């Protein structure tokens, strides 16, 4: 299935759920039931006769009647709505105007270009009236304006210019991180729309958008609808070859693997599997594909795939992606060396007592390889000792640093330079007995190595 077709197919499957669960949509239904006294605005000289005649006819009109009002003079449609948005200050009326405009754009996507053309003719910014509303205190107005911005940006023939695009994507990113945001679904929905457009994806990554998504997914518990929407955004990004090759730098695979293991919603499962597939299928660099595959193996994705295969799944997309992932991951495991396995585990930050840690042969053959890429793996172990609160991770990290010193002749010096010696020593008094034990062994290896070095020097 082609990229755009698959995007449309999956979005069509979910539209019902979005309408049913979005707070904005629920409130929009209430707003539509209101009545605006346009006559009072005319009498108060807040709107002209032309505006009054058009809007009073447009209000409550059927989609067909609206089309007949717009088609004779499209510029009038844009002019009147801009005029109303800029002049009406009352929240309740502005809510109504924005909802009416949002509905009109939804009825015919080509109407966004009417606004674009009007702004161009008058040498104005098409975005300014709507951006201005993002600072309002009424959150319904804010997010309804945001929806309109997204529609103009995504449905117009011409893309959003970079400066406005950056501003809008930064705003959306900030909404994701806003604590207890009751309109989080609407912010995510706008982002879903924006990231369907490939030209907007790189800019979102440049404004640190992926970090915002992963912080929400990995942080406080969010509902399955938000999970689905934000993973959909990651899935959109994974269609871009240059972006998908860098995506797991943001720890995406471990986060999605955790959600997959806990999710009971088929829609969430579907979008995770589709994202995983893209992360194996889209990169052109074979090393990146292998890195992604190993990360999935390390995060127990294979086990989750087995469990999913045990279920009765009716969705052909899920079945197809399951088959692809199983074949690809099985092939990757066959090519897996013990050092590849170790590298992937350390990079994932999810240390456990896998066989390589306790293998003398592994350390004898590979200790020196921890020096590669400017001590990349060793630095990760040190960072885990600095930041982790997990007793298992701390135990394994301390153990590995001890084995590195034990099997690499200059290991003690390197460890001291990286500050690992002090970190290990502070865990001698850790509350967990396993951490204390591994820290003690590591310190002993540091001391023994020191003694051996002195003995060799003095013996010459």
Short mmCIF file of C-alpha atoms in Angstrom, two decimals:
data_model
loop_
_atom_site.label_atom_id
_atom_site.label_comp_id
_atom_site.label_asym_id
_atom_site.label_seq_id
_atom_site.Cartn_x
_atom_site.Cartn_y
_atom_site.Cartn_z
CA UNK A 1 0.00 0.00 0.00
CA UNK A 2 1.41 3.45 -0.94
CA UNK A 3 2.41 5.85 1.81
CA UNK A 4 -0.46 8.32 1.41
CA UNK A 5 -2.99 5.52 0.98
CA UNK A 6 -1.83 3.86 4.18
CA UNK A 7 -1.97 7.15 6.06
CA UNK A 8 -5.52 7.75 4.83
CA UNK A 9 -6.55 4.15 5.57
CA UNK A 10 -5.38 4.21 9.18
CA UNK A 11 -6.80 7.70 9.78
CA UNK A 12 -10.18 6.61 8.41
CA UNK A 13 -10.22 3.71 10.88
CA UNK A 14 -9.80 6.12 13.78
CA UNK A 15 -12.00 9.11 12.87
CA UNK A 16 -14.97 7.85 14.82
CA UNK A 17 -12.94 7.54 17.99
CA UNK A 18 -11.50 11.04 17.58
CA UNK A 19 -14.90 12.67 17.22
CA UNK A 20 -16.33 10.73 20.13
CA UNK A 21 -13.53 11.43 22.58
CA UNK A 22 -12.19 14.91 21.78
CA UNK A 23 -13.16 17.56 24.32
CA UNK A 24 -12.94 20.19 21.58
CA UNK A 25 -15.45 18.33 19.44
CA UNK A 26 -17.80 17.90 22.40
CA UNK A 27 -17.65 21.61 23.18
CA UNK A 28 -17.99 22.50 19.50
CA UNK A 29 -21.32 20.67 19.47
CA UNK A 30 -22.46 22.87 22.36
CA UNK A 31 -21.21 26.01 20.60
CA UNK A 32 -23.13 25.12 17.41
CA UNK A 33 -26.36 24.97 19.41
CA UNK A 34 -25.95 28.61 20.46
CA UNK A 35 -27.51 31.56 18.63
CA UNK A 36 -25.73 34.82 17.86
CA UNK A 37 -27.80 38.02 17.62
CA UNK A 38 -26.11 39.41 14.50
CA UNK A 39 -28.67 42.24 14.41
CA UNK A 40 -27.33 43.66 17.68
CA UNK A 41 -23.80 43.77 16.19
CA UNK A 42 -25.19 45.64 13.18
CA UNK A 43 -27.11 48.10 15.38
CA UNK A 44 -24.02 48.63 17.51
CA UNK A 45 -22.11 49.45 14.31
CA UNK A 46 -19.62 46.64 15.03
CA UNK A 47 -20.34 45.08 11.64
CA UNK A 48 -21.41 46.56 8.29
CA UNK A 49 -24.58 45.84 6.34
CA UNK A 50 -22.56 43.68 3.94
CA UNK A 51 -21.16 41.58 6.78
CA UNK A 52 -24.57 41.33 8.43
CA UNK A 53 -26.31 40.17 5.27
CA UNK A 54 -23.67 37.54 4.47
CA UNK A 55 -23.17 36.12 7.96
CA UNK A 56 -26.85 36.01 8.89
CA UNK A 57 -27.51 33.99 5.71
CA UNK A 58 -24.38 31.84 6.16
CA UNK A 59 -25.20 31.02 9.80
CA UNK A 60 -27.24 27.79 10.16
CA UNK A 61 -27.17 27.29 6.38
CA UNK A 62 -26.76 23.79 4.94
CA UNK A 63 -23.44 22.86 3.27
CA UNK A 64 -25.07 23.27 -0.16
CA UNK A 65 -26.44 26.70 0.76
CA UNK A 66 -23.03 27.77 2.09
CA UNK A 67 -21.41 26.72 -1.17
CA UNK A 68 -23.87 28.86 -3.14
CA UNK A 69 -23.13 31.85 -0.90
CA UNK A 70 -19.35 31.50 -1.30
CA UNK A 71 -19.02 30.68 -5.01
CA UNK A 72 -20.17 34.04 -6.52
CA UNK A 73 -17.54 36.00 -4.54
CA UNK A 74 -15.01 33.80 -2.70
CA UNK A 75 -12.95 36.78 -1.54
CA UNK A 76 -15.99 38.10 0.32
CA UNK A 77 -16.06 34.86 2.35
CA UNK A 78 -12.44 35.34 3.46
CA UNK A 79 -12.83 39.07 4.01
CA UNK A 80 -15.89 38.74 6.24
CA UNK A 81 -14.51 35.99 8.43
CA UNK A 82 -11.20 37.84 8.89
CA UNK A 83 -13.16 40.97 9.73
CA UNK A 84 -15.27 39.15 12.33
CA UNK A 85 -12.27 37.42 13.92
CA UNK A 86 -10.36 40.68 14.24
CA UNK A 87 -13.25 42.84 15.48
CA UNK A 88 -15.38 40.60 17.72
CA UNK A 89 -13.98 40.48 21.26
CA UNK A 90 -16.70 38.54 23.09
CA UNK A 91 -15.53 34.99 23.79
CA UNK A 92 -18.88 33.30 23.19
CA UNK A 93 -19.36 34.94 19.79
CA UNK A 94 -15.76 34.31 18.76
CA UNK A 95 -16.14 30.65 19.68
CA UNK A 96 -19.16 30.51 17.37
CA UNK A 97 -17.38 32.27 14.48
CA UNK A 98 -14.36 29.97 14.65
CA UNK A 99 -16.52 26.85 14.82
CA UNK A 100 -18.54 28.03 11.84
CA UNK A 101 -15.34 28.70 9.88
CA UNK A 102 -13.83 25.36 10.89
CA UNK A 103 -16.95 23.60 9.66
CA UNK A 104 -16.88 25.53 6.37
CA UNK A 105 -13.27 24.51 5.73
CA UNK A 106 -14.07 20.90 6.63
CA UNK A 107 -16.91 20.89 4.10
CA UNK A 108 -14.57 21.92 1.27
CA UNK A 109 -10.81 21.76 1.74
CA UNK A 110 -10.13 24.01 -1.24
CA UNK A 111 -11.58 26.94 0.74
CA UNK A 112 -8.25 27.30 2.59
CA UNK A 113 -6.79 28.66 -0.65
CA UNK A 114 -9.42 31.41 -0.66
CA UNK A 115 -7.88 32.67 2.59
CA UNK A 116 -4.40 32.34 1.10
CA UNK A 117 -5.36 34.29 -2.01
CA UNK A 118 -7.12 37.01 -0.01
CA UNK A 119 -4.03 37.50 2.20
CA UNK A 120 -1.77 37.64 -0.86
CA UNK A 121 -3.94 40.27 -2.59
CA UNK A 122 -3.92 42.46 0.49
CA UNK A 123 -0.24 41.78 1.28
CA UNK A 124 -1.18 40.39 4.68
CA UNK A 125 -0.24 37.27 6.58
CA UNK A 126 -2.86 34.54 6.32
CA UNK A 127 -1.70 33.30 9.74
CA UNK A 128 -1.66 36.53 11.79
CA UNK A 129 -5.35 36.62 12.83
CA UNK A 130 -5.23 33.00 13.98
CA UNK A 131 -1.80 33.17 15.63
CA UNK A 132 -3.07 36.16 17.58
CA UNK A 133 -5.84 33.96 19.04
CA UNK A 134 -3.33 31.43 20.41
CA UNK A 135 -2.67 33.89 23.24
CA UNK A 136 -6.31 34.09 24.37
CA UNK A 137 -7.31 32.91 27.83
CA UNK A 138 -10.30 30.94 26.51
CA UNK A 139 -8.84 27.53 25.64
CA UNK A 140 -11.63 26.59 23.25
CA UNK A 141 -10.82 29.66 21.14
CA UNK A 142 -7.11 28.82 21.31
CA UNK A 143 -7.47 25.25 20.11
CA UNK A 144 -10.17 25.97 17.54
CA UNK A 145 -7.81 28.57 16.04
CA UNK A 146 -5.06 25.96 16.13
CA UNK A 147 -7.21 23.52 14.14
CA UNK A 148 -7.81 26.17 11.49
CA UNK A 149 -4.08 26.93 11.24
CA UNK A 150 -3.36 23.22 10.74
CA UNK A 151 -6.02 22.94 8.04
CA UNK A 152 -4.72 25.93 6.10
CA UNK A 153 -1.14 24.64 6.45
CA UNK A 154 -1.98 21.11 5.33
CA UNK A 155 -4.70 21.62 2.72
CA UNK A 156 -3.29 24.61 0.88
CA UNK A 157 -1.56 24.24 -2.48
CA UNK A 158 1.44 26.10 -1.08
CA UNK A 159 3.23 24.97 2.08
CA UNK A 160 3.51 27.07 5.21
CA UNK A 161 6.58 29.29 5.06
CA UNK A 162 9.39 28.25 7.40
CA UNK A 163 9.24 31.07 9.95
CA UNK A 164 5.52 30.63 10.61
CA UNK A 165 5.93 26.85 10.49
CA UNK A 166 8.62 26.92 13.17
CA UNK A 167 6.49 29.15 15.39
CA UNK A 168 3.45 26.91 15.05
CA UNK A 169 5.33 23.65 15.59
CA UNK A 170 7.09 25.07 18.66
CA UNK A 171 3.68 26.10 19.99
CA UNK A 172 2.29 22.60 19.39
CA UNK A 173 5.34 21.03 21.03
CA UNK A 174 4.82 23.24 24.09
CA UNK A 175 1.15 22.19 24.28
CA UNK A 176 2.23 18.53 24.46
CA UNK A 177 4.40 19.31 27.47
CA UNK A 178 1.81 21.43 29.24
CA UNK A 179 0.81 19.67 32.48
CA UNK A 180 -2.79 18.45 32.69
CA UNK A 181 -3.69 19.91 29.30
CA UNK A 182 -7.36 19.04 28.82
CA UNK A 183 -7.02 19.81 25.11
CA UNK A 184 -4.02 17.54 24.62
CA UNK A 185 -5.95 15.42 22.12
CA UNK A 186 -6.58 18.46 19.93
CA UNK A 187 -2.90 19.50 20.03
CA UNK A 188 -1.94 15.93 19.09
CA UNK A 189 -4.56 15.90 16.33
CA UNK A 190 -3.14 19.11 14.83
CA UNK A 191 0.32 17.57 14.96
CA UNK A 192 -0.97 14.43 13.25
CA UNK A 193 -2.22 16.60 10.39
CA UNK A 194 1.02 18.56 10.14
CA UNK A 195 3.30 15.52 10.08
CA UNK A 196 1.40 13.92 7.23
CA UNK A 197 3.19 16.60 5.15
CA UNK A 198 6.77 15.50 4.54
CA UNK A 199 8.00 19.08 4.12
CA UNK A 200 7.05 19.81 7.75
CA UNK A 201 8.68 16.76 9.37
CA UNK A 202 12.31 17.91 9.42
CA UNK A 203 11.33 21.27 10.93
CA UNK A 204 9.45 19.50 13.73
CA UNK A 205 12.52 17.41 14.50
CA UNK A 206 14.71 20.52 14.40
CA UNK A 207 12.58 22.22 17.10
CA UNK A 208 13.10 19.13 19.34
CA UNK A 209 9.64 17.81 18.69
CA UNK A 210 10.51 14.11 19.02
CA UNK A 211 11.77 14.70 22.56
CA UNK A 212 8.42 16.28 23.44
CA UNK A 213 6.53 13.26 22.12
CA UNK A 214 8.72 10.71 23.87
CA UNK A 215 8.60 12.61 27.16
CA UNK A 216 4.79 12.37 27.13
CA UNK A 217 4.78 8.71 26.11
CA UNK A 218 7.44 7.72 28.65
CA UNK A 219 6.30 9.99 31.44
CA UNK A 220 3.05 10.13 33.30
CA UNK A 221 0.42 7.59 32.32
CA UNK A 222 -1.60 8.84 29.37
CA UNK A 223 -4.72 7.28 27.89
CA UNK A 224 -4.64 4.99 24.89
CA UNK A 225 -6.06 7.71 22.60
CA UNK A 226 -3.12 10.04 23.29
CA UNK A 227 -0.73 7.09 22.94
CA UNK A 228 -2.23 6.30 19.55
CA UNK A 229 -2.11 9.91 18.32
CA UNK A 230 1.48 10.57 19.38
CA UNK A 231 2.73 7.24 18.03
CA UNK A 232 0.92 8.09 14.79
CA UNK A 233 3.11 11.22 14.69
CA UNK A 234 6.25 9.09 15.10
CA UNK A 235 4.96 6.77 12.38
CA UNK A 236 4.57 9.74 10.01
CA UNK A 237 8.15 10.79 10.74
CA UNK A 238 9.37 7.25 10.02
CA UNK A 239 8.39 7.58 6.34
CA UNK A 240 11.21 10.12 5.90
CA UNK A 241 14.41 8.18 5.18
CA UNK A 242 16.81 10.74 6.66
CA UNK A 243 14.72 11.03 9.84
CA UNK A 244 14.00 7.34 10.42
CA UNK A 245 17.73 6.62 10.48
CA UNK A 246 18.10 8.92 13.51
CA UNK A 247 14.85 8.22 15.33
CA UNK A 248 16.07 5.68 17.86
CA UNK A 249 18.58 8.21 19.18
CA UNK A 250 15.51 9.43 21.07
CA UNK A 251 14.96 6.03 22.74
CA UNK A 252 11.82 5.43 20.68
CA UNK A 253 12.13 1.65 20.42
CA UNK A 254 12.30 0.98 24.19
CA UNK A 255 9.39 3.35 24.83
CA UNK A 256 7.19 1.79 22.15
CA UNK A 257 8.17 -1.72 23.25
CA UNK A 258 6.97 -0.93 26.78
CA UNK A 259 3.66 0.41 25.48
CA UNK A 260 3.25 -2.64 23.22
CA UNK A 261 3.74 -4.98 26.17
CA UNK A 262 1.01 -3.24 28.18
CA UNK A 263 -1.49 -2.18 25.50
CA UNK A 264 -4.82 -3.93 25.13
CA UNK A 265 -6.07 -1.63 22.36
CA UNK A 266 -5.72 -2.96 18.83
CA UNK A 267 -5.35 0.55 17.35
CA UNK A 268 -2.28 1.19 19.54
CA UNK A 269 -0.81 -2.20 18.67
CA UNK A 270 -1.38 -1.54 14.96
CA UNK A 271 0.39 1.82 14.92
CA UNK A 272 3.38 0.55 16.98
CA UNK A 273 3.91 -2.39 14.64
CA UNK A 274 3.62 -0.09 11.62
CA UNK A 275 6.25 2.23 13.15
CA UNK A 276 8.58 -0.67 13.94
CA UNK A 277 8.19 -1.93 10.39
CA UNK A 278 9.15 1.45 8.94
CA UNK A 279 12.20 1.57 11.22
CA UNK A 280 13.40 -1.68 9.65
CA UNK A 281 12.14 -1.11 6.10
CA UNK A 282 12.82 2.56 5.34
CA UNK A 283 16.50 3.18 6.31
CA UNK A 284 18.94 2.88 3.42
CA UNK A 285 21.90 2.31 5.75
CA UNK A 286 22.05 -1.42 6.55
CA UNK A 287 23.91 -0.75 9.82
CA UNK A 288 21.00 1.39 10.99
CA UNK A 289 18.55 -1.38 10.14
CA UNK A 290 20.62 -3.84 12.16
CA UNK A 291 20.88 -1.40 15.05
CA UNK A 292 17.10 -0.95 15.09
CA UNK A 293 16.53 -4.70 14.85
CA UNK A 294 18.90 -5.40 17.74
CA UNK A 295 17.21 -2.72 19.83
CA UNK A 296 13.87 -4.45 19.25
CA UNK A 297 15.35 -7.82 20.19
CA UNK A 298 16.89 -6.32 23.33
CA UNK A 299 13.53 -4.79 24.30
CA UNK A 300 11.77 -8.19 24.08
CA UNK A 301 9.74 -7.25 21.00
CA UNK A 302 10.10 -10.80 19.65
CA UNK A 303 8.30 -12.13 22.73
CA UNK A 304 5.49 -9.61 22.24
CA UNK A 305 5.14 -10.64 18.60
CA UNK A 306 4.77 -14.26 19.71
CA UNK A 307 2.02 -13.29 22.13
CA UNK A 308 0.23 -11.29 19.44
CA UNK A 309 0.38 -14.23 17.04
CA UNK A 310 -1.39 -16.28 19.70
CA UNK A 311 -4.37 -13.95 19.53
CA UNK A 312 -7.07 -14.00 16.88
CA UNK A 313 -6.33 -10.91 14.83
CA UNK A 314 -8.74 -9.83 12.12
CA UNK A 315 -6.84 -6.75 10.95
CA UNK A 316 -4.82 -7.70 7.82
CA UNK A 317 -2.40 -4.78 8.43
CA UNK A 318 -1.43 -6.18 11.82
CA UNK A 319 -1.02 -9.70 10.44
CA UNK A 320 1.14 -8.46 7.56
CA UNK A 321 3.35 -6.33 9.83
CA UNK A 322 3.69 -9.19 12.32
CA UNK A 323 4.94 -11.49 9.58
CA UNK A 324 7.42 -8.92 8.31
CA UNK A 325 8.80 -8.10 11.77
CA UNK A 326 9.17 -11.75 12.76
CA UNK A 327 11.13 -12.56 9.61
CA UNK A 328 13.34 -9.48 9.85
CA UNK A 329 14.13 -9.88 13.55
CA UNK A 330 14.82 -13.61 13.19
CA UNK A 331 17.30 -12.82 10.42
CA UNK A 332 18.98 -10.16 12.58
CA UNK A 333 19.34 -12.51 15.55
CA UNK A 334 21.18 -15.04 13.37
CA UNK A 335 23.78 -12.39 12.53
CA UNK A 336 24.12 -11.28 16.14
CA UNK A 337 27.55 -11.57 17.77
CA UNK A 338 27.94 -11.51 21.53
CA UNK A 339 29.50 -8.03 21.31
CA UNK A 340 26.62 -6.78 19.15
CA UNK A 341 24.26 -8.08 21.81
CA UNK A 342 26.23 -6.37 24.56
CA UNK A 343 26.50 -3.08 22.64
CA UNK A 344 22.81 -2.99 22.01
CA UNK A 345 21.96 -3.74 25.63
CA UNK A 346 24.21 -0.98 26.94
CA UNK A 347 22.88 1.55 24.43
CA UNK A 348 19.32 0.68 25.41
CA UNK A 349 20.15 1.54 29.04
CA UNK A 350 18.28 -1.60 30.13
CA UNK A 351 21.04 -3.62 31.73
CA UNK A 352 20.24 -7.08 33.05
CA UNK A 353 22.21 -10.22 33.85
CA UNK A 354 22.30 -11.53 30.28
CA UNK A 355 24.96 -14.26 29.72
CA UNK A 356 27.66 -11.97 28.26
CA UNK A 357 28.15 -10.09 31.52
CA UNK A 358 29.27 -13.19 33.42
CA UNK A 359 31.39 -14.66 30.63
CA UNK A 360 35.14 -14.53 31.23
CA UNK A 361 35.71 -15.31 27.58
CA UNK A 362 33.56 -12.38 26.51
CA UNK A 363 35.51 -9.93 28.63
CA UNK A 364 38.87 -11.40 27.69
CA UNK A 365 38.04 -10.97 23.99
CA UNK A 366 36.05 -7.72 24.13
CA UNK A 367 37.12 -5.55 27.07
CA UNK A 368 39.39 -3.48 24.83
CA UNK A 369 36.45 -2.83 22.49
CA UNK A 370 34.84 -0.61 25.14
CA UNK A 371 37.47 1.92 24.04
CA UNK A 372 35.96 2.18 20.56
CA UNK A 373 34.26 5.36 19.36
CA UNK A 374 35.94 7.43 22.06
CA UNK A 375 34.88 5.07 24.90
CA UNK A 376 31.21 5.29 23.86
CA UNK A 377 29.99 2.20 25.75
CA UNK A 378 32.10 2.93 28.82
CA UNK A 379 30.70 6.46 28.98
CA UNK A 380 27.17 5.06 28.83
CA UNK A 381 27.95 2.75 31.78
CA UNK A 382 29.28 5.74 33.72
CA UNK A 383 26.18 7.77 32.89
CA UNK A 384 23.97 4.94 34.11
CA UNK A 385 25.87 4.89 37.39
CA UNK A 386 25.29 8.64 37.65
CA UNK A 387 21.61 8.75 36.76
CA UNK A 388 19.91 5.41 37.31
CA UNK A 389 17.93 4.56 40.45
CA UNK A 390 17.37 0.96 39.39
CA UNK A 391 19.31 -1.49 41.59
CA UNK A 392 19.68 -4.05 38.80
CA UNK A 393 21.11 -1.51 36.35
CA UNK A 394 23.51 -0.16 38.98
CA UNK A 395 24.68 -3.68 39.88
CA UNK A 396 25.36 -4.67 36.27
CA UNK A 397 27.05 -1.34 35.43
CA UNK A 398 29.38 -1.61 38.44
CA UNK A 399 30.17 -5.23 37.54
CA UNK A 400 31.00 -4.34 33.92
CA UNK A 401 33.31 -1.50 34.90
CA UNK A 402 35.12 -3.93 37.21
CA UNK A 403 35.48 -6.49 34.39
CA UNK A 404 36.76 -3.81 32.02
CA UNK A 405 39.48 -2.87 34.52
CA UNK A 406 40.25 -6.54 35.14
CA UNK A 407 40.80 -7.41 31.47
CA UNK A 408 42.12 -4.18 29.97
CA UNK A 409 45.63 -3.29 31.22
CA UNK A 410 45.11 0.48 31.15
CA UNK A 411 41.51 0.28 32.35
CA UNK A 412 42.11 1.77 35.79
CA UNK A 413 43.47 5.00 34.30
CA UNK A 414 40.57 5.31 31.85
CA UNK A 415 37.99 4.64 34.57
CA UNK A 416 39.53 7.27 36.83
CA UNK A 417 39.60 9.80 33.99
CA UNK A 418 35.88 9.24 33.40
CA UNK A 419 35.03 9.63 37.08
CA UNK A 420 33.76 6.06 37.37
CA UNK A 421 35.96 5.10 40.34
CA UNK A 422 34.30 7.63 42.65
CA UNK A 423 30.85 6.64 41.42
CA UNK A 424 31.48 2.97 42.12
CA UNK A 425 32.87 3.73 45.59
CA UNK A 426 29.79 5.72 46.58
CA UNK A 427 27.68 2.60 46.03
CA UNK A 428 29.59 0.72 48.75
CA UNK A 429 26.94 2.06 51.14
CA UNK A 430 23.93 1.64 48.85
CA UNK A 431 20.73 0.38 50.47
CA UNK A 432 20.48 -2.57 48.07
CA UNK A 433 22.80 -5.48 49.05
CA UNK A 434 23.36 -6.53 45.41
CA UNK A 435 24.53 -3.04 44.48
CA UNK A 436 26.85 -2.98 47.50
CA UNK A 437 28.27 -6.39 46.57
CA UNK A 438 28.97 -5.53 42.91
CA UNK A 439 30.44 -2.15 43.90
CA UNK A 440 32.75 -3.90 46.40
CA UNK A 441 33.93 -6.40 43.77
CA UNK A 442 34.56 -3.58 41.29
CA UNK A 443 36.59 -1.61 43.85
CA UNK A 444 38.62 -4.75 44.65
CA UNK A 445 39.38 -5.21 40.94
CA UNK A 446 40.54 -1.59 40.79
CA UNK A 447 42.85 -2.18 43.76
CA UNK A 448 44.17 -5.53 42.52
CA UNK A 449 44.85 -4.06 39.10
CA UNK A 450 46.78 -1.27 40.77
CA UNK A 451 48.84 -3.77 42.75
CA UNK A 452 49.57 -5.88 39.65
CA UNK A 453 50.74 -2.84 37.70
CA UNK A 454 53.06 -1.78 40.53
CA UNK A 455 54.42 -5.28 40.87
CA UNK A 456 55.23 -5.51 37.16
CA UNK A 457 56.96 -2.12 37.12
CA UNK A 458 59.04 -2.92 40.22
CA UNK A 459 59.93 -6.35 38.89
CA UNK A 460 61.60 -4.99 35.74
#
